[in-house]
Short mmCIF file of N, CA and C in Angstrom, two decimals:
data_model
loop_
_atom_site.label_atom_id
_atom_site.label_comp_id
_atom_site.label_asym_id
_atom_site.label_seq_id
_atom_site.Cartn_x
_atom_site.Cartn_y
_atom_site.Cartn_z
N GLY A 45 16.23 0.27 0.34
CA GLY A 45 15.82 -0.66 1.59
C GLY A 45 16.36 -0.79 2.76
N GLY A 46 15.97 -0.89 4.16
CA GLY A 46 16.79 -0.97 5.12
C GLY A 46 16.25 0.31 5.84
N GLN A 47 16.14 1.09 5.55
CA GLN A 47 15.90 2.74 5.70
C GLN A 47 14.56 2.84 6.74
N ALA A 48 13.68 2.14 6.52
CA ALA A 48 12.05 2.63 6.96
C ALA A 48 11.93 3.71 6.80
N ARG A 49 11.74 4.14 5.45
CA ARG A 49 11.37 5.14 4.82
C ARG A 49 10.06 5.16 4.97
N THR A 50 8.82 4.15 4.89
CA THR A 50 7.29 4.33 4.59
C THR A 50 7.06 4.35 6.11
N SER A 51 8.08 4.37 7.17
CA SER A 51 8.05 4.30 8.92
C SER A 51 7.68 5.42 9.43
N ILE A 52 9.17 5.93 8.68
CA ILE A 52 9.31 7.35 8.95
C ILE A 52 8.08 8.24 8.37
N ILE A 53 7.94 8.51 6.88
CA ILE A 53 6.75 8.81 6.43
C ILE A 53 5.64 9.07 7.06
N LEU A 54 4.96 7.73 7.60
CA LEU A 54 4.01 7.75 8.66
C LEU A 54 3.84 8.10 9.85
N ALA A 55 5.02 8.59 10.73
CA ALA A 55 5.60 9.17 11.57
C ALA A 55 5.00 10.40 11.85
N LYS A 56 5.84 10.97 10.68
CA LYS A 56 5.93 12.29 10.46
C LYS A 56 4.62 12.60 10.37
N CYS A 57 3.44 11.99 9.91
CA CYS A 57 1.57 11.88 9.87
C CYS A 57 1.35 11.77 11.40
N ARG A 58 1.87 11.29 12.15
CA ARG A 58 1.42 11.09 13.67
C ARG A 58 0.63 9.76 13.62
N VAL A 59 1.22 8.91 12.58
CA VAL A 59 0.69 7.44 12.78
C VAL A 59 2.03 6.45 13.64
N LYS A 60 1.26 5.75 14.35
CA LYS A 60 1.71 4.56 15.10
C LYS A 60 2.51 3.38 14.12
N VAL A 61 3.69 3.46 14.22
CA VAL A 61 4.27 2.34 13.10
C VAL A 61 4.75 1.32 14.25
N GLY A 62 4.63 0.00 13.60
CA GLY A 62 5.39 -1.51 14.53
C GLY A 62 6.50 -1.40 13.91
N ARG A 63 6.90 -2.82 14.02
CA ARG A 63 8.35 -3.28 13.70
C ARG A 63 8.90 -2.95 11.92
N ASN A 64 9.96 -2.43 11.77
CA ASN A 64 10.19 -2.36 10.20
C ASN A 64 11.40 -3.64 9.77
N PHE A 65 10.56 -3.75 8.46
CA PHE A 65 10.78 -5.28 7.95
C PHE A 65 11.41 -4.71 6.15
N ASP A 66 12.78 -4.47 6.24
CA ASP A 66 13.33 -4.15 4.71
C ASP A 66 13.87 -5.39 3.99
N SER A 67 13.30 -6.11 2.75
CA SER A 67 14.09 -7.00 2.16
C SER A 67 14.86 -6.39 1.38
N CYS A 68 16.81 -6.18 1.76
CA CYS A 68 17.75 -5.59 0.54
C CYS A 68 18.42 -7.31 0.65
N THR A 69 17.73 -7.46 -0.50
CA THR A 69 18.72 -9.22 -0.95
C THR A 69 19.74 -9.15 -1.64
N GLY A 70 19.64 -7.80 -2.83
CA GLY A 70 20.59 -7.82 -3.96
C GLY A 70 19.65 -8.50 -5.50
N SER A 71 18.90 -9.03 -5.06
CA SER A 71 18.26 -9.75 -5.88
C SER A 71 17.56 -9.13 -7.76
N ASP A 72 17.60 -9.82 -8.30
CA ASP A 72 17.16 -8.89 -9.77
C ASP A 72 16.04 -9.42 -10.21
N LEU A 73 14.83 -8.72 -9.51
CA LEU A 73 13.35 -9.28 -9.86
C LEU A 73 13.11 -8.90 -11.44
N THR A 74 13.95 -8.45 -12.16
CA THR A 74 13.53 -8.84 -13.82
C THR A 74 13.72 -10.56 -14.32
N GLU A 75 14.66 -11.04 -13.27
CA GLU A 75 14.84 -12.10 -13.90
C GLU A 75 13.63 -13.66 -13.07
N LEU A 76 13.37 -14.27 -14.03
CA LEU A 76 12.46 -15.33 -13.90
C LEU A 76 12.49 -16.11 -12.15
N SER A 77 13.43 -16.61 -12.48
CA SER A 77 13.93 -17.40 -11.14
C SER A 77 13.87 -16.47 -10.05
N GLU A 78 14.33 -15.70 -10.02
CA GLU A 78 14.16 -14.48 -8.39
C GLU A 78 12.84 -13.99 -8.46
N GLN A 79 12.07 -14.03 -9.58
CA GLN A 79 10.61 -13.39 -9.00
C GLN A 79 9.99 -14.80 -8.40
N LYS A 80 10.22 -16.22 -8.89
CA LYS A 80 9.39 -17.23 -8.23
C LYS A 80 10.06 -17.26 -6.82
N ALA A 81 11.13 -17.10 -6.63
CA ALA A 81 12.12 -17.60 -5.36
C ALA A 81 11.01 -15.92 -4.73
N PHE A 82 10.82 -15.31 -4.80
CA PHE A 82 10.18 -13.96 -3.79
C PHE A 82 8.70 -14.46 -4.14
N LEU A 83 7.64 -14.89 -4.91
CA LEU A 83 6.59 -15.19 -4.61
C LEU A 83 6.57 -16.78 -3.73
N ARG A 84 7.56 -17.35 -3.80
CA ARG A 84 7.54 -18.87 -2.91
C ARG A 84 7.86 -17.86 -1.37
N TYR A 85 8.52 -16.96 -1.10
CA TYR A 85 8.67 -16.49 -0.09
C TYR A 85 7.68 -15.90 0.66
N ARG A 86 7.11 -15.13 -0.35
CA ARG A 86 6.18 -14.03 0.04
C ARG A 86 4.81 -15.23 0.13
N ALA A 87 4.22 -16.29 -0.11
CA ALA A 87 3.85 -17.08 0.25
C ALA A 87 3.77 -18.08 1.35
N ALA A 88 4.95 -18.43 1.80
CA ALA A 88 5.53 -19.29 2.91
C ALA A 88 5.05 -18.12 3.93
N ARG A 89 5.67 -17.26 3.83
CA ARG A 89 5.68 -15.99 5.14
C ARG A 89 4.07 -15.27 5.19
N ARG A 90 3.52 -15.46 4.24
CA ARG A 90 2.52 -14.38 4.33
C ARG A 90 2.48 -13.02 4.91
N VAL A 91 3.17 -12.26 3.63
CA VAL A 91 3.79 -11.16 3.96
C VAL A 91 2.69 -10.33 4.48
N ARG A 92 2.29 -9.96 5.07
CA ARG A 92 0.99 -8.69 5.35
C ARG A 92 0.80 -7.64 4.53
N VAL A 93 1.76 -7.34 4.22
CA VAL A 93 1.73 -5.80 2.91
C VAL A 93 3.20 -5.62 2.13
N VAL A 94 2.73 -5.69 1.60
CA VAL A 94 3.98 -5.75 -0.23
C VAL A 94 3.97 -4.27 -0.32
N PHE A 95 4.83 -3.65 -0.39
CA PHE A 95 5.07 -2.29 -0.64
C PHE A 95 6.20 -2.24 -2.25
N MET A 96 5.78 -1.43 -2.87
CA MET A 96 6.47 -1.87 -4.35
C MET A 96 6.51 -0.38 -4.78
N SER A 97 7.42 -0.36 -5.66
CA SER A 97 8.03 0.92 -6.09
C SER A 97 8.60 0.85 -7.82
N PRO A 98 8.26 -0.02 -8.30
CA PRO A 98 8.81 0.03 -9.63
C PRO A 98 9.53 0.96 -10.50
N ILE A 99 10.20 0.97 -11.10
CA ILE A 99 10.99 2.18 -12.05
C ILE A 99 9.61 2.72 -12.89
N CYS A 100 10.29 4.45 -12.85
CA CYS A 100 9.06 5.04 -13.69
C CYS A 100 9.44 5.51 -14.76
N GLY A 101 10.46 5.35 -15.08
CA GLY A 101 11.03 6.35 -16.19
C GLY A 101 10.54 6.33 -17.45
N PRO A 102 10.00 4.98 -17.91
CA PRO A 102 9.50 5.46 -19.06
C PRO A 102 8.00 4.78 -19.39
N PHE A 103 7.24 5.32 -17.82
CA PHE A 103 5.83 5.28 -17.53
C PHE A 103 5.59 6.75 -17.83
N GLY A 104 6.54 7.61 -17.03
CA GLY A 104 6.33 9.02 -16.12
C GLY A 104 6.45 10.26 -17.52
N SER A 105 5.60 11.62 -17.34
CA SER A 105 5.86 12.24 -18.31
C SER A 105 7.37 12.80 -18.91
N TRP A 106 8.64 12.37 -18.50
CA TRP A 106 9.38 12.88 -19.45
C TRP A 106 9.14 11.78 -20.57
N SER A 107 8.57 10.77 -20.60
CA SER A 107 8.93 9.90 -21.58
C SER A 107 8.13 9.86 -22.82
N TYR A 108 7.11 10.66 -22.48
CA TYR A 108 6.34 11.25 -23.70
C TYR A 108 7.00 11.82 -24.83
N MET A 109 8.14 12.42 -24.30
CA MET A 109 8.99 13.25 -25.02
C MET A 109 10.39 12.16 -25.79
N ASN A 110 10.67 11.63 -24.82
CA ASN A 110 11.83 10.44 -25.27
C ASN A 110 10.77 9.60 -26.16
N ARG A 111 9.46 9.30 -25.87
CA ARG A 111 9.09 8.40 -26.93
C ARG A 111 9.37 8.88 -28.06
N GLN A 112 9.04 9.86 -28.86
CA GLN A 112 9.27 10.47 -29.98
C GLN A 112 10.35 10.61 -30.57
N LEU A 113 11.39 11.23 -29.68
CA LEU A 113 12.28 11.56 -29.80
C LEU A 113 13.42 10.30 -29.84
N TYR A 114 13.71 9.29 -29.16
CA TYR A 114 14.15 8.44 -29.14
C TYR A 114 13.58 7.22 -29.11
N PRO A 115 12.63 6.65 -30.16
CA PRO A 115 11.94 5.76 -29.98
C PRO A 115 12.95 4.26 -29.66
N ALA A 116 13.89 4.32 -30.27
CA ALA A 116 14.47 2.68 -29.94
C ALA A 116 14.96 2.38 -28.29
N THR A 117 15.30 3.81 -27.94
CA THR A 117 16.34 4.07 -26.41
C THR A 117 14.40 3.71 -25.94
N TRP A 118 13.68 4.47 -25.96
CA TRP A 118 12.48 4.38 -24.99
C TRP A 118 11.60 2.51 -25.37
N THR A 119 11.83 2.07 -26.18
CA THR A 119 11.45 1.06 -26.38
C THR A 119 11.99 -0.19 -25.59
N GLU A 120 13.05 0.10 -25.74
CA GLU A 120 14.61 -1.09 -24.28
C GLU A 120 14.45 -0.76 -22.85
N SER A 121 13.81 0.64 -22.92
CA SER A 121 13.37 1.08 -21.38
C SER A 121 11.97 0.57 -20.90
N LEU A 122 11.22 0.36 -21.83
CA LEU A 122 10.03 0.39 -21.66
C LEU A 122 9.90 -1.38 -21.29
N GLU A 123 10.34 -2.51 -22.40
CA GLU A 123 10.96 -3.70 -22.03
C GLU A 123 11.81 -4.27 -20.83
N TYR A 124 12.36 -3.40 -20.04
CA TYR A 124 12.88 -3.58 -18.66
C TYR A 124 12.14 -3.60 -17.91
N ALA A 125 11.30 -1.95 -17.91
CA ALA A 125 10.46 -1.59 -16.51
C ALA A 125 9.08 -2.49 -16.84
N LEU A 126 8.34 -3.16 -17.99
CA LEU A 126 7.39 -4.28 -17.95
C LEU A 126 7.85 -5.28 -16.90
N LYS A 127 8.98 -5.53 -17.16
CA LYS A 127 8.79 -6.76 -16.46
C LYS A 127 8.71 -6.86 -14.87
N LEU A 128 9.53 -5.45 -14.64
CA LEU A 128 9.23 -4.92 -13.09
C LEU A 128 7.76 -5.14 -12.80
N SER A 129 7.26 -3.94 -13.63
CA SER A 129 5.86 -4.09 -13.24
C SER A 129 4.87 -4.45 -13.53
N THR A 130 4.94 -5.68 -14.38
CA THR A 130 4.24 -6.74 -14.54
C THR A 130 4.19 -7.94 -13.59
N PHE A 131 5.15 -7.48 -12.80
CA PHE A 131 5.80 -8.63 -11.93
C PHE A 131 4.83 -8.34 -10.48
N CYS A 132 4.73 -6.62 -10.31
CA CYS A 132 4.47 -5.93 -9.12
C CYS A 132 3.09 -6.34 -9.36
N ALA A 133 2.20 -6.72 -10.21
CA ALA A 133 0.92 -6.62 -10.74
C ALA A 133 0.75 -7.75 -10.20
N VAL A 134 1.26 -8.90 -10.62
CA VAL A 134 1.48 -10.51 -10.18
C VAL A 134 1.40 -10.79 -8.74
N VAL A 135 1.92 -9.81 -8.62
CA VAL A 135 2.37 -10.12 -6.41
C VAL A 135 1.12 -9.30 -5.86
N ALA A 136 0.69 -7.86 -6.32
CA ALA A 136 -0.34 -7.42 -6.14
C ALA A 136 -2.00 -8.82 -6.02
N LEU A 137 -2.47 -8.97 -7.27
CA LEU A 137 -3.46 -10.50 -7.45
C LEU A 137 -2.63 -11.36 -6.51
N ALA A 138 -1.77 -11.91 -6.06
CA ALA A 138 -1.38 -12.34 -4.94
C ALA A 138 -1.55 -12.40 -3.78
N GLN A 139 -1.38 -11.21 -3.59
CA GLN A 139 -2.04 -10.81 -2.10
C GLN A 139 -3.31 -10.75 -2.19
N TYR A 140 -4.20 -10.59 -3.17
CA TYR A 140 -5.68 -10.46 -3.17
C TYR A 140 -5.86 -11.80 -3.19
N ASP A 141 -5.62 -12.64 -3.86
CA ASP A 141 -5.81 -14.46 -3.54
C ASP A 141 -5.44 -14.66 -2.11
N ASP A 142 -4.66 -14.29 -1.78
CA ASP A 142 -4.42 -14.61 0.21
C ASP A 142 -4.78 -13.85 1.15
N ASP A 143 -5.92 -12.45 0.46
CA ASP A 143 -6.51 -11.82 1.46
C ASP A 143 -5.48 -10.90 2.08
N LEU A 144 -4.36 -10.62 1.64
CA LEU A 144 -3.25 -9.70 2.19
C LEU A 144 -3.75 -8.29 1.27
N ASP A 145 -2.66 -7.89 1.89
CA ASP A 145 -2.23 -6.22 1.16
C ASP A 145 -1.37 -5.96 0.58
N TRP A 146 -1.39 -4.46 -0.46
CA TRP A 146 -0.33 -4.26 -0.88
C TRP A 146 -0.54 -2.25 -1.31
N LEU A 147 0.96 -1.96 -1.60
CA LEU A 147 0.44 -0.82 -1.60
C LEU A 147 2.16 -0.34 -2.96
N ASN A 148 1.62 0.10 -4.44
CA ASN A 148 2.35 0.84 -5.04
C ASN A 148 2.52 2.07 -5.33
N GLU A 149 3.49 2.72 -5.98
CA GLU A 149 3.72 4.18 -5.70
C GLU A 149 4.01 4.71 -7.01
N GLN A 150 4.08 5.75 -7.91
CA GLN A 150 4.33 6.06 -9.16
C GLN A 150 3.93 7.32 -9.03
N PRO A 151 4.37 7.85 -9.71
CA PRO A 151 4.06 9.54 -10.11
C PRO A 151 2.51 9.73 -10.49
N THR A 152 2.00 10.86 -10.44
CA THR A 152 0.71 10.79 -10.74
C THR A 152 0.48 10.71 -12.56
N SER A 153 1.38 11.00 -13.50
CA SER A 153 1.52 10.69 -14.31
C SER A 153 1.89 9.62 -15.24
N SER A 154 1.98 8.48 -14.54
CA SER A 154 2.46 7.44 -15.07
C SER A 154 1.56 6.67 -15.94
N ASP A 155 2.25 5.96 -16.99
CA ASP A 155 0.81 4.98 -17.79
C ASP A 155 1.21 3.88 -17.59
N MET A 156 2.20 3.69 -16.57
CA MET A 156 2.34 2.11 -16.20
C MET A 156 1.23 1.30 -15.76
N TYR A 157 -0.11 1.86 -15.60
CA TYR A 157 -1.47 1.09 -15.11
C TYR A 157 -2.00 0.96 -16.53
N VAL A 158 -1.90 0.82 -17.55
CA VAL A 158 -2.75 0.61 -18.36
C VAL A 158 -2.24 -0.57 -19.21
N TYR A 159 -0.83 -1.10 -18.79
CA TYR A 159 -0.09 -2.38 -19.07
C TYR A 159 -0.66 -3.38 -18.13
N ASP A 160 -0.94 -4.80 -19.11
CA ASP A 160 -1.29 -5.83 -18.00
C ASP A 160 -0.66 -6.10 -17.19
N PRO A 161 -0.64 -6.79 -16.39
CA PRO A 161 -2.13 -7.16 -15.57
C PRO A 161 -2.30 -6.04 -14.72
N TRP A 162 -2.09 -4.89 -14.87
CA TRP A 162 -2.36 -3.62 -13.96
C TRP A 162 -3.81 -3.53 -14.32
N PRO A 163 -4.42 -3.32 -15.15
CA PRO A 163 -6.06 -3.30 -15.59
C PRO A 163 -7.21 -4.40 -14.65
N LYS A 164 -6.25 -5.42 -14.23
CA LYS A 164 -6.97 -6.51 -13.63
C LYS A 164 -6.68 -5.95 -12.45
N VAL A 165 -5.71 -5.66 -11.86
CA VAL A 165 -5.92 -4.73 -10.11
C VAL A 165 -6.76 -4.02 -10.14
N ARG A 166 -6.78 -3.05 -11.16
CA ARG A 166 -7.75 -1.56 -11.16
C ARG A 166 -8.91 -2.63 -10.60
N GLN A 167 -9.70 -3.01 -11.87
CA GLN A 167 -10.92 -3.76 -11.55
C GLN A 167 -11.32 -4.48 -10.12
N HIS A 168 -10.29 -4.90 -9.30
CA HIS A 168 -10.40 -5.52 -8.04
C HIS A 168 -11.40 -4.61 -7.27
N PRO A 169 -12.55 -4.46 -6.83
CA PRO A 169 -13.03 -4.09 -5.97
C PRO A 169 -12.33 -3.55 -4.20
N ARG A 170 -11.03 -4.50 -4.08
CA ARG A 170 -10.64 -3.23 -3.10
C ARG A 170 -9.53 -2.48 -3.48
N THR A 171 -9.04 -2.31 -5.06
CA THR A 171 -7.91 -1.20 -5.16
C THR A 171 -8.25 0.28 -5.04
N VAL A 172 -7.82 0.77 -4.16
CA VAL A 172 -7.83 2.27 -4.30
C VAL A 172 -6.89 3.01 -4.45
N VAL A 173 -7.14 4.26 -4.96
CA VAL A 173 -5.25 5.25 -5.50
C VAL A 173 -5.89 6.61 -4.32
N GLY A 174 -4.46 7.00 -3.73
CA GLY A 174 -4.68 7.95 -3.14
C GLY A 174 -3.60 9.00 -3.95
N ASN A 175 -3.79 10.41 -3.49
CA ASN A 175 -2.31 10.79 -4.17
C ASN A 175 -2.03 12.11 -3.33
N PHE A 176 -0.63 12.65 -3.48
CA PHE A 176 -0.04 13.47 -2.78
C PHE A 176 1.50 13.95 -3.57
N HIS A 177 1.54 14.86 -3.13
CA HIS A 177 2.71 15.55 -3.38
C HIS A 177 4.24 14.70 -2.54
N MET A 178 5.24 14.90 -3.22
CA MET A 178 6.05 14.06 -2.80
C MET A 178 6.92 14.91 -1.85
N CYS A 179 7.09 16.28 -2.09
CA CYS A 179 7.91 17.61 -0.81
C CYS A 179 7.17 17.50 0.19
N GLN A 180 6.04 17.00 0.48
CA GLN A 180 5.12 17.20 2.01
C GLN A 180 5.89 15.80 2.81
N MET A 181 6.27 14.70 1.95
CA MET A 181 6.78 13.61 2.83
C MET A 181 8.42 14.03 3.03
N GLY A 182 9.63 15.05 2.55
CA GLY A 182 10.48 15.39 2.84
C GLY A 182 11.25 15.08 1.31
N ALA A 183 10.75 14.73 0.76
CA ALA A 183 11.87 14.28 -0.93
C ALA A 183 12.50 15.69 -1.67
N LYS A 184 13.76 15.26 -1.97
CA LYS A 184 14.67 16.77 -1.96
C LYS A 184 15.53 15.93 -2.91
N THR A 185 15.93 16.81 -4.11
CA THR A 185 16.76 17.00 -4.91
C THR A 185 18.31 16.97 -4.45
N ALA A 186 19.33 16.10 -5.09
CA ALA A 186 20.38 15.97 -4.38
C ALA A 186 21.55 17.20 -3.60
N GLU A 187 20.64 18.23 -4.40
CA GLU A 187 21.20 19.61 -3.82
C GLU A 187 20.75 20.08 -2.89
N GLY A 188 19.59 19.45 -2.59
CA GLY A 188 18.57 20.11 -0.90
C GLY A 188 17.63 20.75 -1.38
N GLY A 189 16.95 20.83 -2.87
CA GLY A 189 15.93 21.84 -3.20
C GLY A 189 14.72 20.44 -3.08
N HIS A 190 13.55 21.18 -2.54
CA HIS A 190 12.56 20.41 -2.70
C HIS A 190 11.89 20.08 -4.07
N VAL A 191 11.18 18.60 -3.94
CA VAL A 191 10.66 17.95 -5.02
C VAL A 191 9.04 17.90 -4.83
N ASN A 192 8.57 18.82 -5.82
CA ASN A 192 7.35 18.68 -5.64
C ASN A 192 6.63 17.69 -6.50
N LYS A 193 6.86 16.24 -6.33
CA LYS A 193 6.36 15.60 -7.84
C LYS A 193 4.64 14.77 -7.04
N PRO A 194 4.33 15.24 -7.89
CA PRO A 194 2.82 14.89 -7.60
C PRO A 194 2.79 13.20 -7.75
N THR A 195 2.37 11.81 -6.65
CA THR A 195 2.69 10.71 -6.98
C THR A 195 0.78 10.15 -6.45
N SER A 196 0.93 8.95 -6.92
CA SER A 196 0.01 8.29 -6.73
C SER A 196 0.40 6.82 -6.12
N LEU A 197 -0.47 6.40 -5.15
CA LEU A 197 -0.31 5.01 -4.14
C LEU A 197 -1.65 4.74 -4.80
N TRP A 198 -1.41 3.32 -5.40
CA TRP A 198 -2.22 2.20 -5.51
C TRP A 198 -2.44 1.58 -4.44
N ALA A 199 -3.21 1.35 -3.96
CA ALA A 199 -3.55 -0.20 -2.42
C ALA A 199 -4.50 -0.91 -2.78
N SER A 200 -4.37 -1.74 -1.77
CA SER A 200 -5.62 -2.84 -1.72
C SER A 200 -6.55 -2.17 -0.08
N ASP A 201 -6.39 -1.34 0.30
CA ASP A 201 -6.79 -0.83 1.23
C ASP A 201 -6.64 0.80 1.48
N TYR A 202 -8.14 1.32 1.77
CA TYR A 202 -7.55 2.85 1.97
C TYR A 202 -7.13 3.19 2.87
N ASP A 203 -6.78 2.52 4.14
CA ASP A 203 -6.17 2.79 5.40
C ASP A 203 -4.55 2.49 5.23
N LEU A 204 -3.96 2.31 4.13
CA LEU A 204 -2.71 2.45 3.69
C LEU A 204 -2.15 3.63 2.71
N VAL A 205 -3.09 4.28 2.04
CA VAL A 205 -3.24 5.79 1.68
C VAL A 205 -3.84 6.60 2.81
N TYR A 206 -4.21 6.21 3.52
CA TYR A 206 -5.09 7.04 4.35
C TYR A 206 -4.52 8.83 4.68
N TYR A 207 -3.83 8.41 5.37
CA TYR A 207 -2.44 9.51 5.84
C TYR A 207 -2.02 10.22 4.82
N VAL A 208 -1.81 10.33 3.94
CA VAL A 208 -0.96 10.93 2.60
C VAL A 208 -2.20 11.23 1.33
N ASP A 209 -3.10 10.68 1.43
CA ASP A 209 -4.12 10.79 0.21
C ASP A 209 -4.46 12.61 0.41
N GLY A 210 -4.37 13.29 -0.72
CA GLY A 210 -4.68 14.40 -0.77
C GLY A 210 -3.68 15.64 -0.09
N ILE A 211 -2.85 15.31 0.49
CA ILE A 211 -1.56 16.34 0.77
C ILE A 211 -0.72 16.62 -0.40
N LYS A 212 -0.86 18.01 -0.30
CA LYS A 212 -0.43 18.72 -1.54
C LYS A 212 0.89 19.89 -0.96
N CYS A 213 1.38 20.52 -1.71
CA CYS A 213 2.55 21.35 -1.68
C CYS A 213 1.79 22.69 -0.69
N GLY A 214 2.47 23.01 1.02
CA GLY A 214 1.98 24.18 1.75
C GLY A 214 1.36 22.86 2.82
N ASP A 215 0.53 22.42 2.63
CA ASP A 215 -0.19 21.49 3.73
C ASP A 215 0.43 21.30 5.03
N ILE A 216 1.79 20.59 5.21
CA ILE A 216 2.78 20.31 6.07
C ILE A 216 3.33 22.01 6.71
N PRO A 217 2.98 22.26 8.03
CA PRO A 217 3.76 23.04 8.22
C PRO A 217 5.06 22.98 7.93
N GLY A 218 6.28 23.96 7.79
CA GLY A 218 7.63 23.48 7.45
C GLY A 218 8.04 22.73 6.32
N ALA A 219 6.99 22.00 5.68
CA ALA A 219 7.71 21.31 4.48
C ALA A 219 8.01 22.22 3.41
N CYS A 220 7.89 21.48 2.23
CA CYS A 220 8.07 22.77 0.57
C CYS A 220 6.59 23.34 0.61
N THR A 221 6.96 24.64 0.30
CA THR A 221 5.59 25.64 0.23
C THR A 221 6.28 26.10 -1.74
N GLY A 222 6.51 25.25 -2.39
CA GLY A 222 6.53 25.12 -3.61
C GLY A 222 7.24 26.10 -4.12
N LYS A 223 8.33 26.65 -3.35
CA LYS A 223 9.33 27.69 -3.81
C LYS A 223 10.73 27.17 -4.41
#
């Protein structure tokens, strides 16, 4: 947090951005007390848009292999990740209840959305999904190579995904060309 990454991505797409507020609190959102504190803050401050990106490890493409080869480790990882993903879905539903917005990022191959309460979020008439490749947003490896990672954005309003939906490797001049 604190780096305005969302604003930077939107600015690359020539979108006017407003003030940035990243909450870097050092809290552990797997803890129930921290979740309750965040939900109280969210409700009291009427946070206009909550951007979320819970860990994807046990939900992504590599997890299918790990589930078979190392089931105990995968199960432990899943239990931890479900605490965060479930909380994100609770936040999304709370934003709907308050007529506010949210956005959640996961790899396109993620199966996180099959776990409760995400199916309830998906059924909400405002829920939309957009897809893009992370390389077009400047994602790089530690060594500086491009990361062509197909990514899905689930959101409460198409305006939140409009500028990136459908962008694939090679669409933005000067960005990754898939090599």
